[in-house]
Short mmCIF file of C-alpha atoms in Angstrom, two decimals:
data_model
loop_
_atom_site.label_atom_id
_atom_site.label_comp_id
_atom_site.label_asym_id
_atom_site.label_seq_id
_atom_site.Cartn_x
_atom_site.Cartn_y
_atom_site.Cartn_z
CA MET A 1 49.31 152.86 149.59
CA LYS A 2 50.61 149.46 150.74
CA ARG A 3 54.38 149.08 150.69
CA ALA A 4 56.39 146.06 149.57
CA LEU A 5 60.12 145.54 150.07
CA ILE A 6 61.79 143.08 147.71
CA ILE A 7 65.31 141.80 148.22
CA GLY A 8 66.89 140.83 144.90
CA ALA A 9 66.31 142.02 141.33
CA GLY A 10 66.59 138.66 139.61
CA ILE A 11 63.73 136.98 137.82
CA ALA A 12 61.91 136.16 141.08
CA GLY A 13 62.20 139.66 142.48
CA ALA A 14 61.30 141.37 139.22
CA THR A 15 58.24 139.15 138.72
CA ALA A 16 57.11 139.77 142.29
CA ALA A 17 57.56 143.52 141.89
CA ARG A 18 55.47 143.65 138.74
CA VAL A 19 52.70 141.46 140.14
CA LEU A 20 52.49 143.51 143.35
CA VAL A 21 52.17 146.87 141.58
CA GLU A 22 49.79 145.69 138.85
CA TYR A 23 47.50 143.42 140.82
CA GLY A 24 48.10 144.32 144.46
CA GLY A 25 48.26 148.09 144.27
CA TYR A 26 51.59 148.19 146.12
CA GLU A 27 54.39 150.70 146.08
CA VAL A 28 57.53 148.57 145.69
CA THR A 29 61.13 149.07 146.73
CA VAL A 30 63.67 146.62 145.28
CA LEU A 31 67.12 146.27 146.85
CA GLU A 32 69.83 144.59 144.75
CA LYS A 33 73.35 144.03 146.11
CA ASN A 34 74.88 143.78 142.62
CA SER A 35 75.43 146.64 140.18
CA TYR A 36 73.00 145.08 137.68
CA VAL A 37 69.56 143.49 137.53
CA GLY A 38 68.77 140.01 136.28
CA GLY A 39 70.63 137.81 138.74
CA ALA A 40 71.84 134.60 137.15
CA CYS A 41 69.87 135.54 133.99
CA HIS A 42 72.02 138.62 133.41
CA ASP A 43 73.33 139.04 129.87
CA HIS A 44 74.85 141.73 127.65
CA LEU A 45 75.14 142.49 123.95
CA ASP A 46 78.54 141.87 122.35
CA GLU A 47 78.23 144.27 119.43
CA LYS A 48 81.56 143.30 117.86
CA HIS A 49 80.68 139.60 117.63
CA LYS A 50 76.95 140.18 117.12
CA CYS A 51 75.43 138.09 119.89
CA TYR A 52 74.06 138.31 123.41
CA VAL A 53 76.39 136.78 125.98
CA HIS A 54 74.84 135.12 129.02
CA ASP A 55 77.18 135.94 131.89
CA PHE A 56 76.23 132.88 133.95
CA GLY A 57 75.85 130.21 131.30
CA PRO A 58 73.16 129.62 128.65
CA HIS A 59 69.52 130.34 129.50
CA ILE A 60 66.69 129.17 127.26
CA PHE A 61 63.17 130.01 128.32
CA HIS A 62 60.81 127.04 128.13
CA THR A 63 57.51 126.24 129.78
CA LYS A 64 54.34 124.21 129.46
CA ASP A 65 52.33 126.85 131.31
CA SER A 66 50.46 129.30 129.12
CA ALA A 67 50.03 131.79 131.99
CA VAL A 68 53.79 131.96 132.48
CA TRP A 69 54.36 132.34 128.74
CA ASP A 70 51.76 135.09 128.50
CA PHE A 71 53.33 136.89 131.44
CA VAL A 72 56.89 137.06 130.06
CA ASN A 73 55.64 138.02 126.61
CA LYS A 74 54.34 141.26 128.10
CA PHE A 75 57.93 142.38 128.63
CA THR A 76 59.86 141.13 125.62
CA GLU A 77 59.55 139.78 122.13
CA PHE A 78 60.79 136.21 121.98
CA ARG A 79 62.81 134.74 119.16
CA GLU A 80 61.61 131.23 118.41
CA TYR A 81 64.31 128.77 119.30
CA GLN A 82 64.29 124.99 119.65
CA HIS A 83 67.18 124.08 121.91
CA LYS A 84 69.52 121.23 120.99
CA VAL A 85 72.35 119.98 123.17
CA PHE A 86 75.19 117.68 122.20
CA THR A 87 77.60 115.58 124.23
CA HIS A 88 81.20 115.09 123.12
CA VAL A 89 82.18 111.50 123.88
CA ASP A 90 84.96 109.42 122.30
CA ASP A 91 85.62 112.18 119.73
CA LYS A 92 82.01 112.11 118.53
CA PHE A 93 79.11 114.51 119.04
CA TYR A 94 75.93 112.80 120.26
CA SER A 95 72.60 114.55 120.71
CA PHE A 96 71.43 114.84 124.29
CA PRO A 97 69.20 113.68 125.99
CA ILE A 98 69.97 110.20 124.74
CA ASN A 99 67.46 108.88 122.21
CA LEU A 100 67.20 105.91 119.86
CA ASN A 101 69.54 107.53 117.33
CA VAL A 102 72.22 107.89 119.99
CA LEU A 103 71.73 104.35 121.25
CA SER A 104 71.92 103.02 117.69
CA GLU A 105 75.29 104.77 117.24
CA LEU A 106 76.61 103.65 120.62
CA PHE A 107 75.72 100.01 120.14
CA ASN A 108 76.33 99.98 116.38
CA THR A 109 72.94 98.55 115.50
CA LYS A 110 69.64 100.09 114.42
CA ILE A 111 67.20 100.22 117.33
CA TYR A 112 63.48 100.47 116.65
CA SER A 113 61.85 99.66 119.98
CA LYS A 114 62.05 100.41 123.69
CA GLU A 115 62.41 96.70 124.44
CA HIS A 116 65.43 96.39 122.14
CA ALA A 117 66.96 99.53 123.67
CA LEU A 118 66.51 98.29 127.23
CA ALA A 119 68.08 94.95 126.35
CA LEU A 120 71.19 96.76 125.10
CA ILE A 121 71.29 99.33 127.91
CA ASN A 122 70.96 96.52 130.46
CA PRO A 123 70.10 98.63 133.52
CA THR A 124 70.97 97.13 136.89
CA HIS A 125 68.34 96.32 139.49
CA PHE A 126 69.35 97.61 142.90
CA GLU A 127 66.17 97.17 144.91
CA LYS A 128 66.98 100.18 147.08
CA PRO A 129 69.85 102.28 145.63
CA ALA A 130 72.24 103.37 148.38
CA ASN A 131 73.98 106.18 146.48
CA PHE A 132 74.07 108.21 143.26
CA GLU A 133 75.95 105.53 141.32
CA GLU A 134 73.46 102.78 142.08
CA ALA A 135 70.53 105.05 141.20
CA ALA A 136 72.18 105.99 137.90
CA LEU A 137 73.00 102.39 136.99
CA ASN A 138 69.38 101.47 137.67
CA ALA A 139 68.26 104.14 135.25
CA VAL A 140 70.78 104.03 132.40
CA GLY A 141 73.02 100.96 132.70
CA GLU A 142 76.80 100.74 132.81
CA VAL A 143 77.79 101.88 129.29
CA ILE A 144 75.85 105.13 129.36
CA TYR A 145 76.73 105.75 133.00
CA GLU A 146 80.48 105.44 132.33
CA LYS A 147 80.48 107.50 129.11
CA PHE A 148 77.91 110.22 129.82
CA VAL A 149 77.22 110.47 133.54
CA LYS A 150 80.01 109.44 135.91
CA ASN A 151 82.82 111.85 135.03
CA TYR A 152 80.47 114.79 134.47
CA THR A 153 78.86 114.27 137.86
CA GLU A 154 82.08 113.81 139.80
CA LYS A 155 83.51 117.00 138.30
CA GLN A 156 80.33 118.89 139.05
CA TRP A 157 80.11 117.83 142.69
CA LYS A 158 83.81 117.12 143.39
CA THR A 159 82.79 113.85 144.98
CA SER A 160 82.75 110.21 143.97
CA CYS A 161 79.36 109.09 142.69
CA LYS A 162 79.51 106.34 145.30
CA GLU A 163 79.66 109.01 147.99
CA LEU A 164 76.88 111.19 146.59
CA PRO A 165 73.43 110.58 148.07
CA VAL A 166 70.55 109.27 145.99
CA GLU A 167 68.81 112.64 146.47
CA VAL A 168 71.37 114.34 144.20
CA PHE A 169 70.64 112.02 141.30
CA LYS A 170 68.74 113.62 138.47
CA ARG A 171 67.58 110.93 136.12
CA VAL A 172 69.22 110.96 132.69
CA ASP A 173 66.34 111.21 130.28
CA ILE A 174 66.58 108.33 127.80
CA ARG A 175 63.97 108.85 125.12
CA PHE A 176 62.68 105.81 123.38
CA ASN A 177 62.03 107.82 120.21
CA TYR A 178 64.07 109.86 117.73
CA ASN A 179 63.34 113.32 119.17
CA ASP A 180 66.63 115.22 119.52
CA GLY A 181 65.18 118.44 120.96
CA TYR A 182 66.43 119.17 124.48
CA PHE A 183 63.07 120.37 125.82
CA GLU A 184 59.64 118.95 125.14
CA ASN A 185 57.77 122.01 126.43
CA GLN A 186 55.18 123.69 124.25
CA TYR A 187 56.63 127.20 124.58
CA GLN A 188 60.32 127.87 123.92
CA GLY A 189 62.36 130.90 123.02
CA ILE A 190 65.07 133.43 123.86
CA PRO A 191 64.30 137.12 124.50
CA LYS A 192 65.12 138.94 121.28
CA TYR A 193 66.86 141.76 123.14
CA GLY A 194 68.24 139.72 126.03
CA TYR A 195 67.14 138.69 129.51
CA THR A 196 68.49 141.83 131.17
CA ASN A 197 66.26 143.91 128.92
CA MET A 198 63.28 141.73 129.84
CA ILE A 199 63.98 142.15 133.57
CA LYS A 200 64.40 145.92 133.17
CA ASN A 201 61.02 146.06 131.44
CA MET A 202 59.42 144.17 134.33
CA LEU A 203 60.86 146.71 136.76
CA ASN A 204 59.96 149.73 134.62
CA HIS A 205 56.96 151.10 136.50
CA GLU A 206 56.35 154.37 138.31
CA ASN A 207 55.58 152.53 141.54
CA ILE A 208 58.75 150.40 141.47
CA LYS A 209 62.00 151.88 142.80
CA VAL A 210 65.18 149.85 142.29
CA TYR A 211 68.36 150.46 144.30
CA LEU A 212 71.51 148.76 143.02
CA ASN A 213 74.69 148.14 145.04
CA SER A 214 72.52 147.91 148.15
CA THR A 215 74.32 147.40 151.46
CA VAL A 216 71.20 147.19 153.64
CA THR A 217 71.43 144.20 156.00
CA ASP A 218 68.57 144.94 158.41
CA PHE A 219 65.41 144.98 156.31
CA ASN A 220 63.35 146.20 159.25
CA GLU A 221 65.01 149.58 158.74
CA ILE A 222 62.80 150.10 155.67
CA PRO A 223 59.05 150.33 156.41
CA HIS A 224 57.03 147.67 154.59
CA ASP A 225 53.77 145.76 154.74
CA ILE A 226 55.22 142.71 152.99
CA LEU A 227 58.79 141.53 152.50
CA ILE A 228 59.73 139.35 149.50
CA TYR A 229 63.14 137.74 150.03
CA THR A 230 64.83 136.13 147.02
CA GLY A 231 68.38 136.01 148.39
CA GLY A 232 70.27 133.08 149.87
CA PHE A 233 71.52 132.08 153.29
CA ASP A 234 75.25 132.22 153.97
CA ASN A 235 75.57 128.95 155.87
CA LEU A 236 74.15 126.68 153.18
CA PRO A 237 76.51 124.61 150.99
CA TYR A 238 76.43 125.02 147.21
CA ARG A 239 78.50 124.09 144.22
CA SER A 240 79.35 126.82 141.77
CA THR A 241 80.86 127.39 138.34
CA LYS A 242 83.72 129.39 136.90
CA PHE A 243 82.75 130.85 133.53
CA GLU A 244 85.62 131.39 131.09
CA PHE A 245 84.87 133.41 127.95
CA LYS A 246 86.96 133.06 124.82
CA ILE A 247 86.83 134.11 121.18
CA ASP A 248 87.45 131.25 118.75
CA LYS A 249 86.59 130.03 115.27
CA ALA A 250 83.00 129.17 114.52
CA ASP A 251 81.44 125.74 114.90
CA GLU A 252 77.87 124.46 114.53
CA TYR A 253 76.95 123.57 118.12
CA ALA A 254 75.13 125.86 120.55
CA VAL A 255 75.75 123.86 123.75
CA VAL A 256 78.05 120.86 124.20
CA ASN A 257 78.47 118.72 127.31
CA THR A 258 82.03 117.49 127.80
CA PRO A 259 81.96 114.61 130.32
CA GLN A 260 85.40 113.30 129.29
CA HIS A 261 87.17 116.65 129.60
CA PRO A 262 89.47 116.73 132.67
CA THR A 263 88.02 119.92 134.19
CA GLN A 264 85.12 121.52 132.30
CA THR A 265 81.53 120.25 132.09
CA ARG A 266 80.20 122.04 129.01
CA TYR A 267 80.65 124.95 126.63
CA THR A 268 78.33 127.33 124.82
CA ASN A 269 78.69 129.10 121.48
CA PHE A 270 76.59 132.24 121.88
CA ASN A 271 76.71 133.07 118.17
CA VAL A 272 74.95 129.80 117.38
CA LEU A 273 72.58 130.24 120.32
CA HIS A 274 71.56 133.66 118.96
CA SER A 275 71.80 132.99 115.23
CA SER A 276 68.77 134.57 113.54
CA GLU A 277 67.79 137.11 110.94
CA ASP A 278 69.31 139.72 113.26
CA PHE A 279 72.61 137.97 114.00
CA SER A 280 74.65 136.11 111.43
CA ILE A 281 77.14 133.48 112.55
CA GLU A 282 80.49 135.27 112.50
CA LYS A 283 83.87 133.76 111.62
CA GLU A 284 84.91 134.34 115.22
CA ASN A 285 82.42 133.26 117.89
CA VAL A 286 82.00 133.95 121.60
CA TYR A 287 82.38 130.80 123.69
CA CYS A 288 81.76 130.22 127.39
CA TYR A 289 83.47 127.28 129.10
CA GLU A 290 82.07 126.07 132.42
CA ILE A 291 84.38 124.73 135.12
CA PRO A 292 82.90 123.50 138.42
CA ALA A 293 84.14 125.47 141.41
CA GLU A 294 83.77 125.99 145.13
CA ILE A 295 81.07 128.32 146.40
CA ASN A 296 83.52 130.65 148.16
CA GLN A 297 84.97 131.55 144.75
CA TYR A 298 81.86 132.19 142.68
CA ASN A 299 78.07 132.49 142.84
CA LYS A 300 75.66 130.14 144.57
CA LEU A 301 74.32 128.04 141.71
CA TYR A 302 73.71 124.41 142.67
CA PRO A 303 72.25 123.56 146.10
CA ILE A 304 73.61 120.34 147.58
CA SER A 305 70.17 119.20 148.58
CA ASN A 306 70.76 116.11 150.69
CA LYS A 307 68.82 115.47 153.90
CA GLU A 308 71.41 117.08 156.14
CA ASN A 309 71.56 120.28 154.10
CA LEU A 310 67.78 120.50 153.72
CA ALA A 311 67.50 120.31 157.51
CA LEU A 312 70.10 123.08 157.74
CA TYR A 313 68.05 125.15 155.30
CA GLU A 314 64.91 124.73 157.40
CA ASN A 315 66.84 125.97 160.43
CA GLU A 316 68.16 129.03 158.54
CA LYS A 317 64.71 129.75 157.15
CA ASP A 318 63.12 129.59 160.60
CA LYS A 319 65.71 132.03 162.01
CA PHE A 320 65.06 134.43 159.13
CA LEU A 321 61.28 134.28 159.49
CA SER A 322 61.51 134.83 163.23
CA LYS A 323 63.26 138.12 162.51
CA TYR A 324 61.05 139.03 159.53
CA PRO A 325 57.56 137.61 160.18
CA LYS A 326 56.11 139.47 157.17
CA ALA A 327 58.55 137.77 154.78
CA LEU A 328 57.76 135.48 151.87
CA LEU A 329 60.65 133.42 150.48
CA LEU A 330 60.65 133.04 146.70
CA GLY A 331 63.08 131.92 144.01
CA ARG A 332 66.03 129.55 143.77
CA LEU A 333 68.22 130.93 146.53
CA ALA A 334 65.58 131.69 149.13
CA THR A 335 64.00 128.23 148.80
CA TYR A 336 67.28 126.31 148.29
CA GLN A 337 65.93 124.70 145.12
CA TYR A 338 67.32 124.45 141.58
CA TYR A 339 64.35 125.82 139.62
CA ASP A 340 64.09 126.60 135.93
CA MET A 341 63.07 130.18 135.13
CA ASP A 342 59.47 129.29 134.35
CA LYS A 343 59.10 127.47 137.67
CA VAL A 344 60.34 130.56 139.52
CA ILE A 345 57.80 132.75 137.75
CA LEU A 346 55.01 130.25 138.39
CA GLN A 347 55.99 130.07 142.06
CA VAL A 348 55.68 133.86 142.30
CA LEU A 349 52.38 134.00 140.42
CA LEU A 350 50.87 131.36 142.71
CA SER A 351 52.28 132.82 145.94
CA ILE A 352 51.37 136.50 145.79
#
């Protein structure tokens, strides 16, 4: 039987393991350095407060790809959930992404058309933006940039927007309609019994062996016909997040961005996120507050993907592949990309 070695038991590694045993006829060994599976998707049930807590911030599964949706539904039942995000600005809660309702509130006039909205937004026209700030002003104009984008971004990256490269800019999605849903994908939901349970189900196969707390550093020590690497490279720069969990009184918002807060970027109420026929909204809720941090303190979450760092990644990748010529790099960390969960699964399905 062919043998596969997979490094990492996150969503990329678990998907690869399942695909290899079911469609490739492989015997799979999965090495995970942590004491748990799931990677950044890891969650746990808080029985006292009746909700699942996502240990690395909120995760909502969403995709436009029916093959991806069909794949994950083999391993969990999904609770239907339409995600809504709010932004707390000037003591008000605005839906996010910004839509015509938000613009009407901001500019204190009812807006019915894209043309009217653009006239009020008044985006600038830098012919060739030289940095993040100029790219943002081109997209959203000064008012929205100052209230919703600037402070959030500078906290996240610990750098002035004028110093951030254009490559870091992710366009703020202004919708010229009244849709206040965060995602516009056809398929959305949250695993009814958590992401960790879903990952465990993917790995639950007689031809998959998972080893937690792995200390193996030379993967050539373990015989294999193919190596799937989903880990990161130590020399690459990232930004990270400190997650602070607190119990507090209930409110009505699942996820709130806080651009004007001095340190945090957003918070999540997991009781609202998981409110359903199975979980009632308790008087006391579980909150997670996100505070941007340095990579040497916490996990690798946000690649700083400017030209210099992408060149550094290519160098690290080449060194790795020269040592492990049978390797395939998959997932966020191994490819130095910030992918949504569905994009990771699609990458695996198309690569193996």
